[in-house]
Amino acid sequence: KESAKSHFLAMPMQKYDSVLASCLHSAAKFYAKKDNHSEALRYMSEAFELKKEIFGLDHESTAASQHWLGAINLALEEDELALMNFKGSLKIRVSLFGTEHKDVAATLYGLAEVHFKRDELAECLECINENLRISSRLGSEDSVLSRSKLMLGSCYQELGQYEQAKEHLSESLRMLI
């Protein structure tokens, strides 16, 4: 009977590296959810670099780590890096899945957050409207759609378009109750 350790050590190096990359990715998500973004960044950066080595840039797993890097950068107020990572992830995800995919919608939401934070409201509207189009078409949960409607309403509010803001903010609230 082969031990777990000898089985693990007998795996091809690339398989071992992919397990390590997954562990690093998971650790980063854990730290991000605990609001320890500096540790999250450290682990996700390592996961992303390792995934690029193993899978290349055009891989679903690499795109997921790059998306999370964007989210962590945003939490750390590193807006330029967040924008770069979300754009990189979006490019990979669109090339892999096309535009009608939940991961594409999620990355568009991340981009909308960055643009909103940078007061780039036209870009925010573009991203969040595309996010809503995809999410609605895919039948996403109300909590996902509500969050997007909240972002859309907030954007209209910042633009001084209060009737549109009220409409989307009210719709966001209705979805949750």
Short mmCIF file of N, CA and C in Angstrom, two decimals:
data_model
loop_
_atom_site.label_atom_id
_atom_site.label_comp_id
_atom_site.label_asym_id
_atom_site.label_seq_id
_atom_site.Cartn_x
_atom_site.Cartn_y
_atom_site.Cartn_z
N LYS A 1 0.85 -1.18 0.00
CA LYS A 1 0.00 0.00 0.00
C LYS A 1 0.90 1.24 0.00
N GLU A 2 0.67 2.09 -0.98
CA GLU A 2 1.49 3.29 -1.16
C GLU A 2 1.03 4.40 -0.21
N SER A 3 1.97 5.06 0.44
CA SER A 3 1.61 6.14 1.35
C SER A 3 1.22 7.39 0.54
N ALA A 4 0.45 8.27 1.18
CA ALA A 4 0.05 9.51 0.52
C ALA A 4 1.26 10.35 0.16
N LYS A 5 2.25 10.38 1.06
CA LYS A 5 3.45 11.18 0.81
C LYS A 5 4.20 10.68 -0.41
N SER A 6 4.40 9.36 -0.52
CA SER A 6 5.14 8.85 -1.67
C SER A 6 4.34 9.04 -2.96
N HIS A 7 3.02 8.95 -2.85
CA HIS A 7 2.17 9.20 -4.02
C HIS A 7 2.32 10.66 -4.47
N PHE A 8 2.28 11.59 -3.51
CA PHE A 8 2.41 13.01 -3.80
C PHE A 8 3.78 13.31 -4.42
N LEU A 9 4.84 12.71 -3.85
CA LEU A 9 6.19 12.96 -4.35
C LEU A 9 6.42 12.34 -5.72
N ALA A 10 5.64 11.32 -6.06
CA ALA A 10 5.79 10.67 -7.36
C ALA A 10 5.07 11.42 -8.48
N MET A 11 4.29 12.43 -8.12
CA MET A 11 3.57 13.19 -9.15
C MET A 11 4.58 13.93 -10.03
N PRO A 12 4.24 14.09 -11.30
CA PRO A 12 5.11 14.91 -12.16
C PRO A 12 5.22 16.32 -11.58
N MET A 13 6.37 16.96 -11.80
CA MET A 13 6.62 18.27 -11.21
C MET A 13 5.53 19.27 -11.59
N GLN A 14 5.05 19.26 -12.83
CA GLN A 14 4.04 20.23 -13.23
C GLN A 14 2.76 20.01 -12.41
N LYS A 15 2.40 18.78 -12.16
CA LYS A 15 1.22 18.48 -11.35
C LYS A 15 1.42 19.03 -9.93
N TYR A 16 2.61 18.82 -9.38
CA TYR A 16 2.93 19.35 -8.05
C TYR A 16 2.83 20.87 -8.06
N ASP A 17 3.38 21.50 -9.06
CA ASP A 17 3.34 22.96 -9.15
C ASP A 17 1.91 23.48 -9.25
N SER A 18 1.06 22.76 -9.98
CA SER A 18 -0.32 23.21 -10.11
C SER A 18 -1.07 23.07 -8.79
N VAL A 19 -0.75 22.04 -8.01
CA VAL A 19 -1.34 21.89 -6.67
C VAL A 19 -0.85 23.03 -5.78
N LEU A 20 0.43 23.34 -5.83
CA LEU A 20 0.98 24.44 -5.06
C LEU A 20 0.31 25.76 -5.46
N ALA A 21 0.15 25.99 -6.75
CA ALA A 21 -0.50 27.21 -7.23
C ALA A 21 -1.93 27.31 -6.70
N SER A 22 -2.65 26.20 -6.70
CA SER A 22 -4.02 26.19 -6.16
C SER A 22 -4.03 26.49 -4.67
N CYS A 23 -3.08 25.93 -3.95
CA CYS A 23 -2.98 26.20 -2.50
C CYS A 23 -2.68 27.67 -2.23
N LEU A 24 -1.77 28.24 -3.00
CA LEU A 24 -1.43 29.66 -2.84
C LEU A 24 -2.65 30.53 -3.14
N HIS A 25 -3.38 30.19 -4.20
CA HIS A 25 -4.58 30.92 -4.59
C HIS A 25 -5.62 30.86 -3.46
N SER A 26 -5.83 29.67 -2.91
CA SER A 26 -6.79 29.50 -1.83
C SER A 26 -6.38 30.27 -0.58
N ALA A 27 -5.10 30.22 -0.26
CA ALA A 27 -4.60 30.97 0.90
C ALA A 27 -4.83 32.46 0.71
N ALA A 28 -4.59 32.95 -0.49
CA ALA A 28 -4.79 34.37 -0.77
C ALA A 28 -6.25 34.76 -0.59
N LYS A 29 -7.17 33.94 -1.08
CA LYS A 29 -8.60 34.22 -0.92
C LYS A 29 -8.97 34.23 0.56
N PHE A 30 -8.41 33.30 1.32
CA PHE A 30 -8.65 33.26 2.76
C PHE A 30 -8.23 34.58 3.41
N TYR A 31 -7.02 35.03 3.11
CA TYR A 31 -6.53 36.28 3.70
C TYR A 31 -7.35 37.48 3.22
N ALA A 32 -7.76 37.48 1.97
CA ALA A 32 -8.57 38.59 1.46
C ALA A 32 -9.91 38.65 2.20
N LYS A 33 -10.51 37.50 2.44
CA LYS A 33 -11.80 37.49 3.14
C LYS A 33 -11.65 37.87 4.61
N LYS A 34 -10.46 37.75 5.14
CA LYS A 34 -10.17 38.18 6.52
C LYS A 34 -9.65 39.62 6.55
N ASP A 35 -9.71 40.31 5.41
CA ASP A 35 -9.24 41.69 5.26
C ASP A 35 -7.75 41.87 5.54
N ASN A 36 -6.98 40.83 5.36
CA ASN A 36 -5.53 40.93 5.46
C ASN A 36 -5.00 40.97 4.02
N HIS A 37 -5.16 42.13 3.41
CA HIS A 37 -4.89 42.26 1.98
C HIS A 37 -3.42 42.21 1.62
N SER A 38 -2.54 42.59 2.53
CA SER A 38 -1.11 42.50 2.21
C SER A 38 -0.69 41.04 2.10
N GLU A 39 -1.17 40.18 3.00
CA GLU A 39 -0.87 38.74 2.89
C GLU A 39 -1.56 38.15 1.66
N ALA A 40 -2.78 38.58 1.42
CA ALA A 40 -3.51 38.09 0.25
C ALA A 40 -2.73 38.42 -1.03
N LEU A 41 -2.22 39.64 -1.10
CA LEU A 41 -1.45 40.05 -2.27
C LEU A 41 -0.20 39.19 -2.44
N ARG A 42 0.48 38.93 -1.34
CA ARG A 42 1.69 38.12 -1.41
C ARG A 42 1.38 36.73 -1.96
N TYR A 43 0.38 36.08 -1.42
CA TYR A 43 0.04 34.73 -1.86
C TYR A 43 -0.53 34.70 -3.29
N MET A 44 -1.38 35.68 -3.62
CA MET A 44 -1.99 35.67 -4.96
C MET A 44 -0.95 36.01 -6.02
N SER A 45 -0.01 36.87 -5.70
CA SER A 45 1.06 37.19 -6.65
C SER A 45 1.88 35.94 -6.96
N GLU A 46 2.19 35.17 -5.92
CA GLU A 46 2.93 33.92 -6.12
C GLU A 46 2.12 32.93 -6.94
N ALA A 47 0.83 32.82 -6.63
CA ALA A 47 -0.04 31.91 -7.38
C ALA A 47 -0.10 32.31 -8.85
N PHE A 48 -0.26 33.59 -9.10
CA PHE A 48 -0.36 34.09 -10.47
C PHE A 48 0.93 33.82 -11.26
N GLU A 49 2.07 34.12 -10.66
CA GLU A 49 3.35 33.87 -11.34
C GLU A 49 3.55 32.39 -11.63
N LEU A 50 3.22 31.55 -10.68
CA LEU A 50 3.36 30.11 -10.87
C LEU A 50 2.41 29.60 -11.94
N LYS A 51 1.19 30.09 -11.94
CA LYS A 51 0.22 29.67 -12.97
C LYS A 51 0.66 30.13 -14.36
N LYS A 52 1.25 31.32 -14.45
CA LYS A 52 1.76 31.76 -15.76
C LYS A 52 2.84 30.81 -16.26
N GLU A 53 3.72 30.37 -15.35
CA GLU A 53 4.78 29.42 -15.73
C GLU A 53 4.20 28.08 -16.18
N ILE A 54 3.24 27.58 -15.44
CA ILE A 54 2.68 26.26 -15.71
C ILE A 54 1.75 26.27 -16.92
N PHE A 55 0.78 27.18 -16.90
CA PHE A 55 -0.30 27.16 -17.90
C PHE A 55 -0.16 28.19 -19.00
N GLY A 56 0.64 29.21 -18.78
CA GLY A 56 0.69 30.33 -19.71
C GLY A 56 -0.38 31.34 -19.35
N LEU A 57 -0.42 32.43 -20.10
CA LEU A 57 -1.39 33.48 -19.81
C LEU A 57 -2.80 33.13 -20.23
N ASP A 58 -2.95 32.36 -21.28
CA ASP A 58 -4.29 32.08 -21.81
C ASP A 58 -4.90 30.84 -21.18
N HIS A 59 -5.08 30.89 -19.88
CA HIS A 59 -5.65 29.76 -19.16
C HIS A 59 -6.65 30.27 -18.13
N GLU A 60 -7.72 29.53 -17.95
CA GLU A 60 -8.79 29.89 -17.03
C GLU A 60 -8.28 30.13 -15.60
N SER A 61 -7.38 29.27 -15.14
CA SER A 61 -6.86 29.38 -13.79
C SER A 61 -5.97 30.62 -13.63
N THR A 62 -5.20 30.93 -14.64
CA THR A 62 -4.36 32.14 -14.62
C THR A 62 -5.25 33.38 -14.58
N ALA A 63 -6.31 33.37 -15.38
CA ALA A 63 -7.24 34.51 -15.41
C ALA A 63 -7.91 34.70 -14.05
N ALA A 64 -8.24 33.60 -13.37
CA ALA A 64 -8.88 33.70 -12.06
C ALA A 64 -7.94 34.37 -11.05
N SER A 65 -6.68 33.98 -11.06
CA SER A 65 -5.72 34.61 -10.14
C SER A 65 -5.49 36.07 -10.49
N GLN A 66 -5.46 36.38 -11.77
CA GLN A 66 -5.27 37.78 -12.15
C GLN A 66 -6.49 38.62 -11.74
N HIS A 67 -7.69 38.04 -11.87
CA HIS A 67 -8.90 38.74 -11.42
C HIS A 67 -8.81 39.04 -9.92
N TRP A 68 -8.43 38.03 -9.14
CA TRP A 68 -8.30 38.22 -7.70
C TRP A 68 -7.21 39.23 -7.36
N LEU A 69 -6.13 39.25 -8.13
CA LEU A 69 -5.10 40.28 -7.92
C LEU A 69 -5.72 41.67 -8.07
N GLY A 70 -6.57 41.82 -9.09
CA GLY A 70 -7.25 43.10 -9.29
C GLY A 70 -8.10 43.48 -8.09
N ALA A 71 -8.83 42.51 -7.56
CA ALA A 71 -9.69 42.77 -6.39
C ALA A 71 -8.85 43.14 -5.17
N ILE A 72 -7.75 42.45 -4.98
CA ILE A 72 -6.87 42.74 -3.84
C ILE A 72 -6.21 44.11 -4.02
N ASN A 73 -5.75 44.39 -5.24
CA ASN A 73 -5.17 45.71 -5.51
C ASN A 73 -6.19 46.81 -5.22
N LEU A 74 -7.43 46.59 -5.60
CA LEU A 74 -8.47 47.58 -5.36
C LEU A 74 -8.66 47.80 -3.86
N ALA A 75 -8.68 46.73 -3.09
CA ALA A 75 -8.82 46.84 -1.63
C ALA A 75 -7.63 47.58 -1.01
N LEU A 76 -6.47 47.45 -1.62
CA LEU A 76 -5.26 48.12 -1.12
C LEU A 76 -5.12 49.54 -1.70
N GLU A 77 -6.14 49.96 -2.47
CA GLU A 77 -6.15 51.28 -3.10
C GLU A 77 -5.01 51.45 -4.10
N GLU A 78 -4.65 50.37 -4.74
CA GLU A 78 -3.66 50.37 -5.83
C GLU A 78 -4.44 50.33 -7.15
N ASP A 79 -5.07 51.47 -7.45
CA ASP A 79 -6.02 51.51 -8.56
C ASP A 79 -5.42 51.18 -9.92
N GLU A 80 -4.21 51.67 -10.19
CA GLU A 80 -3.56 51.39 -11.48
C GLU A 80 -3.33 49.89 -11.65
N LEU A 81 -2.83 49.24 -10.60
CA LEU A 81 -2.60 47.80 -10.66
C LEU A 81 -3.91 47.04 -10.76
N ALA A 82 -4.93 47.51 -10.05
CA ALA A 82 -6.24 46.87 -10.13
C ALA A 82 -6.77 46.93 -11.56
N LEU A 83 -6.67 48.10 -12.17
CA LEU A 83 -7.13 48.28 -13.54
C LEU A 83 -6.37 47.37 -14.49
N MET A 84 -5.05 47.32 -14.34
CA MET A 84 -4.21 46.48 -15.20
C MET A 84 -4.59 44.99 -15.04
N ASN A 85 -4.78 44.54 -13.79
CA ASN A 85 -5.08 43.13 -13.57
C ASN A 85 -6.49 42.76 -14.03
N PHE A 86 -7.47 43.61 -13.79
CA PHE A 86 -8.82 43.32 -14.28
C PHE A 86 -8.85 43.31 -15.81
N LYS A 87 -8.16 44.25 -16.44
CA LYS A 87 -8.12 44.26 -17.92
C LYS A 87 -7.43 43.02 -18.46
N GLY A 88 -6.34 42.60 -17.81
CA GLY A 88 -5.66 41.38 -18.24
C GLY A 88 -6.53 40.16 -18.10
N SER A 89 -7.23 40.06 -16.97
CA SER A 89 -8.13 38.94 -16.74
C SER A 89 -9.28 38.94 -17.75
N LEU A 90 -9.83 40.12 -18.01
CA LEU A 90 -10.93 40.23 -18.97
C LEU A 90 -10.50 39.76 -20.35
N LYS A 91 -9.32 40.18 -20.77
CA LYS A 91 -8.82 39.78 -22.08
C LYS A 91 -8.73 38.26 -22.20
N ILE A 92 -8.19 37.62 -21.17
CA ILE A 92 -8.06 36.16 -21.18
C ILE A 92 -9.43 35.51 -21.18
N ARG A 93 -10.30 35.97 -20.30
CA ARG A 93 -11.63 35.36 -20.18
C ARG A 93 -12.45 35.50 -21.44
N VAL A 94 -12.41 36.66 -22.09
CA VAL A 94 -13.15 36.84 -23.34
C VAL A 94 -12.58 35.92 -24.42
N SER A 95 -11.26 35.79 -24.46
CA SER A 95 -10.67 34.91 -25.50
C SER A 95 -11.01 33.45 -25.24
N LEU A 96 -11.14 33.05 -23.97
CA LEU A 96 -11.47 31.66 -23.65
C LEU A 96 -12.96 31.36 -23.75
N PHE A 97 -13.80 32.27 -23.23
CA PHE A 97 -15.22 31.97 -23.06
C PHE A 97 -16.14 32.76 -23.99
N GLY A 98 -15.63 33.78 -24.67
CA GLY A 98 -16.52 34.70 -25.37
C GLY A 98 -17.07 35.70 -24.36
N THR A 99 -18.00 36.52 -24.80
CA THR A 99 -18.50 37.58 -23.92
C THR A 99 -19.64 37.13 -23.02
N GLU A 100 -20.29 36.04 -23.34
CA GLU A 100 -21.47 35.61 -22.58
C GLU A 100 -21.10 34.59 -21.51
N HIS A 101 -20.38 35.02 -20.49
CA HIS A 101 -19.93 34.10 -19.46
C HIS A 101 -19.91 34.82 -18.12
N LYS A 102 -20.24 34.10 -17.05
CA LYS A 102 -20.31 34.70 -15.71
C LYS A 102 -18.98 35.28 -15.25
N ASP A 103 -17.86 34.64 -15.64
CA ASP A 103 -16.56 35.16 -15.24
C ASP A 103 -16.24 36.48 -15.95
N VAL A 104 -16.69 36.62 -17.18
CA VAL A 104 -16.53 37.88 -17.91
C VAL A 104 -17.34 38.97 -17.21
N ALA A 105 -18.58 38.64 -16.83
CA ALA A 105 -19.43 39.60 -16.13
C ALA A 105 -18.79 40.02 -14.80
N ALA A 106 -18.22 39.06 -14.07
CA ALA A 106 -17.59 39.37 -12.78
C ALA A 106 -16.41 40.31 -12.96
N THR A 107 -15.62 40.09 -13.99
CA THR A 107 -14.46 40.95 -14.23
C THR A 107 -14.90 42.34 -14.68
N LEU A 108 -15.97 42.42 -15.44
CA LEU A 108 -16.51 43.73 -15.82
C LEU A 108 -16.97 44.50 -14.59
N TYR A 109 -17.54 43.80 -13.62
CA TYR A 109 -17.94 44.45 -12.38
C TYR A 109 -16.70 45.00 -11.66
N GLY A 110 -15.64 44.22 -11.61
CA GLY A 110 -14.40 44.69 -10.99
C GLY A 110 -13.86 45.93 -11.68
N LEU A 111 -13.90 45.93 -13.00
CA LEU A 111 -13.47 47.12 -13.75
C LEU A 111 -14.36 48.31 -13.43
N ALA A 112 -15.67 48.07 -13.33
CA ALA A 112 -16.59 49.17 -13.00
C ALA A 112 -16.25 49.76 -11.64
N GLU A 113 -15.92 48.90 -10.67
CA GLU A 113 -15.54 49.39 -9.35
C GLU A 113 -14.31 50.30 -9.42
N VAL A 114 -13.32 49.88 -10.18
CA VAL A 114 -12.10 50.70 -10.31
C VAL A 114 -12.43 52.03 -10.95
N HIS A 115 -13.18 52.00 -12.05
CA HIS A 115 -13.53 53.24 -12.74
C HIS A 115 -14.36 54.17 -11.85
N PHE A 116 -15.28 53.59 -11.07
CA PHE A 116 -16.09 54.41 -10.17
C PHE A 116 -15.19 55.08 -9.13
N LYS A 117 -14.30 54.32 -8.57
CA LYS A 117 -13.39 54.85 -7.55
C LYS A 117 -12.51 55.97 -8.12
N ARG A 118 -12.16 55.86 -9.39
CA ARG A 118 -11.29 56.86 -10.04
C ARG A 118 -12.11 58.01 -10.64
N ASP A 119 -13.43 57.98 -10.40
CA ASP A 119 -14.33 59.00 -10.92
C ASP A 119 -14.36 59.03 -12.45
N GLU A 120 -14.16 57.87 -13.05
CA GLU A 120 -14.25 57.70 -14.50
C GLU A 120 -15.63 57.11 -14.80
N LEU A 121 -16.62 57.97 -14.71
CA LEU A 121 -18.00 57.50 -14.68
C LEU A 121 -18.49 56.98 -16.03
N ALA A 122 -18.03 57.53 -17.13
CA ALA A 122 -18.43 57.00 -18.44
C ALA A 122 -17.94 55.57 -18.61
N GLU A 123 -16.70 55.32 -18.20
CA GLU A 123 -16.13 53.97 -18.28
C GLU A 123 -16.85 53.03 -17.31
N CYS A 124 -17.18 53.54 -16.14
CA CYS A 124 -17.92 52.75 -15.16
C CYS A 124 -19.27 52.33 -15.73
N LEU A 125 -19.98 53.29 -16.32
CA LEU A 125 -21.29 52.98 -16.91
C LEU A 125 -21.18 51.93 -18.02
N GLU A 126 -20.15 52.05 -18.83
CA GLU A 126 -19.95 51.09 -19.92
C GLU A 126 -19.75 49.68 -19.36
N CYS A 127 -18.89 49.56 -18.37
CA CYS A 127 -18.60 48.24 -17.78
C CYS A 127 -19.80 47.66 -17.04
N ILE A 128 -20.47 48.49 -16.25
CA ILE A 128 -21.57 47.97 -15.44
C ILE A 128 -22.78 47.64 -16.30
N ASN A 129 -23.02 48.40 -17.36
CA ASN A 129 -24.12 48.06 -18.26
C ASN A 129 -23.85 46.74 -18.99
N GLU A 130 -22.61 46.52 -19.39
CA GLU A 130 -22.27 45.24 -20.04
C GLU A 130 -22.36 44.10 -19.03
N ASN A 131 -21.92 44.35 -17.81
CA ASN A 131 -22.05 43.36 -16.74
C ASN A 131 -23.52 42.99 -16.55
N LEU A 132 -24.39 43.97 -16.48
CA LEU A 132 -25.82 43.71 -16.29
C LEU A 132 -26.43 42.98 -17.48
N ARG A 133 -26.02 43.35 -18.68
CA ARG A 133 -26.54 42.68 -19.87
C ARG A 133 -26.21 41.19 -19.82
N ILE A 134 -24.95 40.89 -19.54
CA ILE A 134 -24.51 39.49 -19.50
C ILE A 134 -25.17 38.76 -18.33
N SER A 135 -25.15 39.36 -17.16
CA SER A 135 -25.70 38.72 -15.97
C SER A 135 -27.19 38.44 -16.12
N SER A 136 -27.92 39.39 -16.69
CA SER A 136 -29.36 39.19 -16.91
C SER A 136 -29.61 38.08 -17.92
N ARG A 137 -28.84 38.09 -18.96
CA ARG A 137 -28.99 37.08 -20.02
C ARG A 137 -28.69 35.67 -19.50
N LEU A 138 -27.74 35.58 -18.56
CA LEU A 138 -27.37 34.28 -18.01
C LEU A 138 -28.26 33.85 -16.85
N GLY A 139 -29.19 34.72 -16.45
CA GLY A 139 -30.09 34.39 -15.35
C GLY A 139 -29.40 34.37 -14.00
N SER A 140 -28.50 35.30 -13.79
CA SER A 140 -27.76 35.38 -12.52
C SER A 140 -28.71 35.60 -11.35
N GLU A 141 -28.23 35.26 -10.16
CA GLU A 141 -29.01 35.43 -8.94
C GLU A 141 -29.33 36.90 -8.71
N ASP A 142 -30.43 37.14 -8.00
CA ASP A 142 -30.83 38.51 -7.71
C ASP A 142 -29.77 39.27 -6.92
N SER A 143 -29.04 38.59 -6.04
CA SER A 143 -28.02 39.29 -5.26
C SER A 143 -26.92 39.85 -6.17
N VAL A 144 -26.59 39.12 -7.23
CA VAL A 144 -25.58 39.59 -8.19
C VAL A 144 -26.13 40.77 -8.98
N LEU A 145 -27.36 40.64 -9.46
CA LEU A 145 -27.97 41.72 -10.23
C LEU A 145 -28.21 42.95 -9.37
N SER A 146 -28.60 42.74 -8.12
CA SER A 146 -28.84 43.85 -7.20
C SER A 146 -27.57 44.67 -6.98
N ARG A 147 -26.47 43.98 -6.79
CA ARG A 147 -25.18 44.65 -6.58
C ARG A 147 -24.82 45.50 -7.79
N SER A 148 -25.08 44.96 -8.98
CA SER A 148 -24.79 45.70 -10.21
C SER A 148 -25.73 46.89 -10.37
N LYS A 149 -26.99 46.72 -10.02
CA LYS A 149 -27.95 47.83 -10.08
C LYS A 149 -27.56 48.92 -9.08
N LEU A 150 -27.07 48.51 -7.92
CA LEU A 150 -26.61 49.47 -6.93
C LEU A 150 -25.44 50.30 -7.48
N MET A 151 -24.50 49.64 -8.13
CA MET A 151 -23.37 50.34 -8.75
C MET A 151 -23.87 51.30 -9.84
N LEU A 152 -24.81 50.84 -10.66
CA LEU A 152 -25.36 51.67 -11.73
C LEU A 152 -26.06 52.89 -11.15
N GLY A 153 -26.88 52.68 -10.13
CA GLY A 153 -27.57 53.80 -9.49
C GLY A 153 -26.60 54.79 -8.87
N SER A 154 -25.56 54.27 -8.24
CA SER A 154 -24.54 55.14 -7.62
C SER A 154 -23.83 55.97 -8.68
N CYS A 155 -23.57 55.37 -9.81
CA CYS A 155 -22.90 56.08 -10.90
C CYS A 155 -23.79 57.22 -11.42
N TYR A 156 -25.08 56.92 -11.63
CA TYR A 156 -26.00 57.97 -12.07
C TYR A 156 -26.13 59.08 -11.02
N GLN A 157 -26.10 58.70 -9.76
CA GLN A 157 -26.17 59.69 -8.69
C GLN A 157 -24.96 60.63 -8.76
N GLU A 158 -23.78 60.08 -8.97
CA GLU A 158 -22.57 60.90 -9.10
C GLU A 158 -22.62 61.81 -10.32
N LEU A 159 -23.33 61.37 -11.34
CA LEU A 159 -23.48 62.19 -12.55
C LEU A 159 -24.57 63.25 -12.41
N GLY A 160 -25.29 63.20 -11.29
CA GLY A 160 -26.37 64.17 -11.07
C GLY A 160 -27.65 63.78 -11.79
N GLN A 161 -27.75 62.57 -12.27
CA GLN A 161 -28.95 62.08 -12.96
C GLN A 161 -29.80 61.32 -11.94
N TYR A 162 -30.49 62.11 -11.11
CA TYR A 162 -31.13 61.57 -9.92
C TYR A 162 -32.32 60.67 -10.21
N GLU A 163 -33.07 60.93 -11.26
CA GLU A 163 -34.21 60.06 -11.58
C GLU A 163 -33.73 58.67 -11.98
N GLN A 164 -32.70 58.61 -12.82
CA GLN A 164 -32.14 57.30 -13.20
C GLN A 164 -31.51 56.62 -11.99
N ALA A 165 -30.85 57.41 -11.14
CA ALA A 165 -30.24 56.85 -9.94
C ALA A 165 -31.32 56.22 -9.06
N LYS A 166 -32.39 56.96 -8.83
CA LYS A 166 -33.49 56.47 -7.99
C LYS A 166 -34.08 55.19 -8.54
N GLU A 167 -34.27 55.15 -9.85
CA GLU A 167 -34.84 53.96 -10.50
C GLU A 167 -33.97 52.72 -10.24
N HIS A 168 -32.68 52.85 -10.46
CA HIS A 168 -31.78 51.69 -10.31
C HIS A 168 -31.54 51.32 -8.85
N LEU A 169 -31.44 52.33 -7.99
CA LEU A 169 -31.26 52.05 -6.57
C LEU A 169 -32.50 51.38 -5.98
N SER A 170 -33.68 51.84 -6.40
CA SER A 170 -34.93 51.22 -5.94
C SER A 170 -35.05 49.79 -6.44
N GLU A 171 -34.68 49.58 -7.70
CA GLU A 171 -34.73 48.22 -8.26
C GLU A 171 -33.75 47.29 -7.52
N SER A 172 -32.59 47.82 -7.16
CA SER A 172 -31.63 47.04 -6.41
C SER A 172 -32.22 46.60 -5.08
N LEU A 173 -32.87 47.51 -4.41
CA LEU A 173 -33.48 47.20 -3.12
C LEU A 173 -34.62 46.20 -3.26
N ARG A 174 -35.46 46.39 -4.28
CA ARG A 174 -36.58 45.45 -4.52
C ARG A 174 -36.09 44.03 -4.75
N MET A 175 -34.95 43.88 -5.39
CA MET A 175 -34.41 42.55 -5.67
C MET A 175 -34.02 41.81 -4.39
N LEU A 176 -33.70 42.56 -3.36
CA LEU A 176 -33.22 41.96 -2.12
C LEU A 176 -34.33 41.68 -1.12
N ILE A 177 -35.49 42.30 -1.31
CA ILE A 177 -36.58 42.08 -0.34
C ILE A 177 -37.73 41.30 -0.93
#
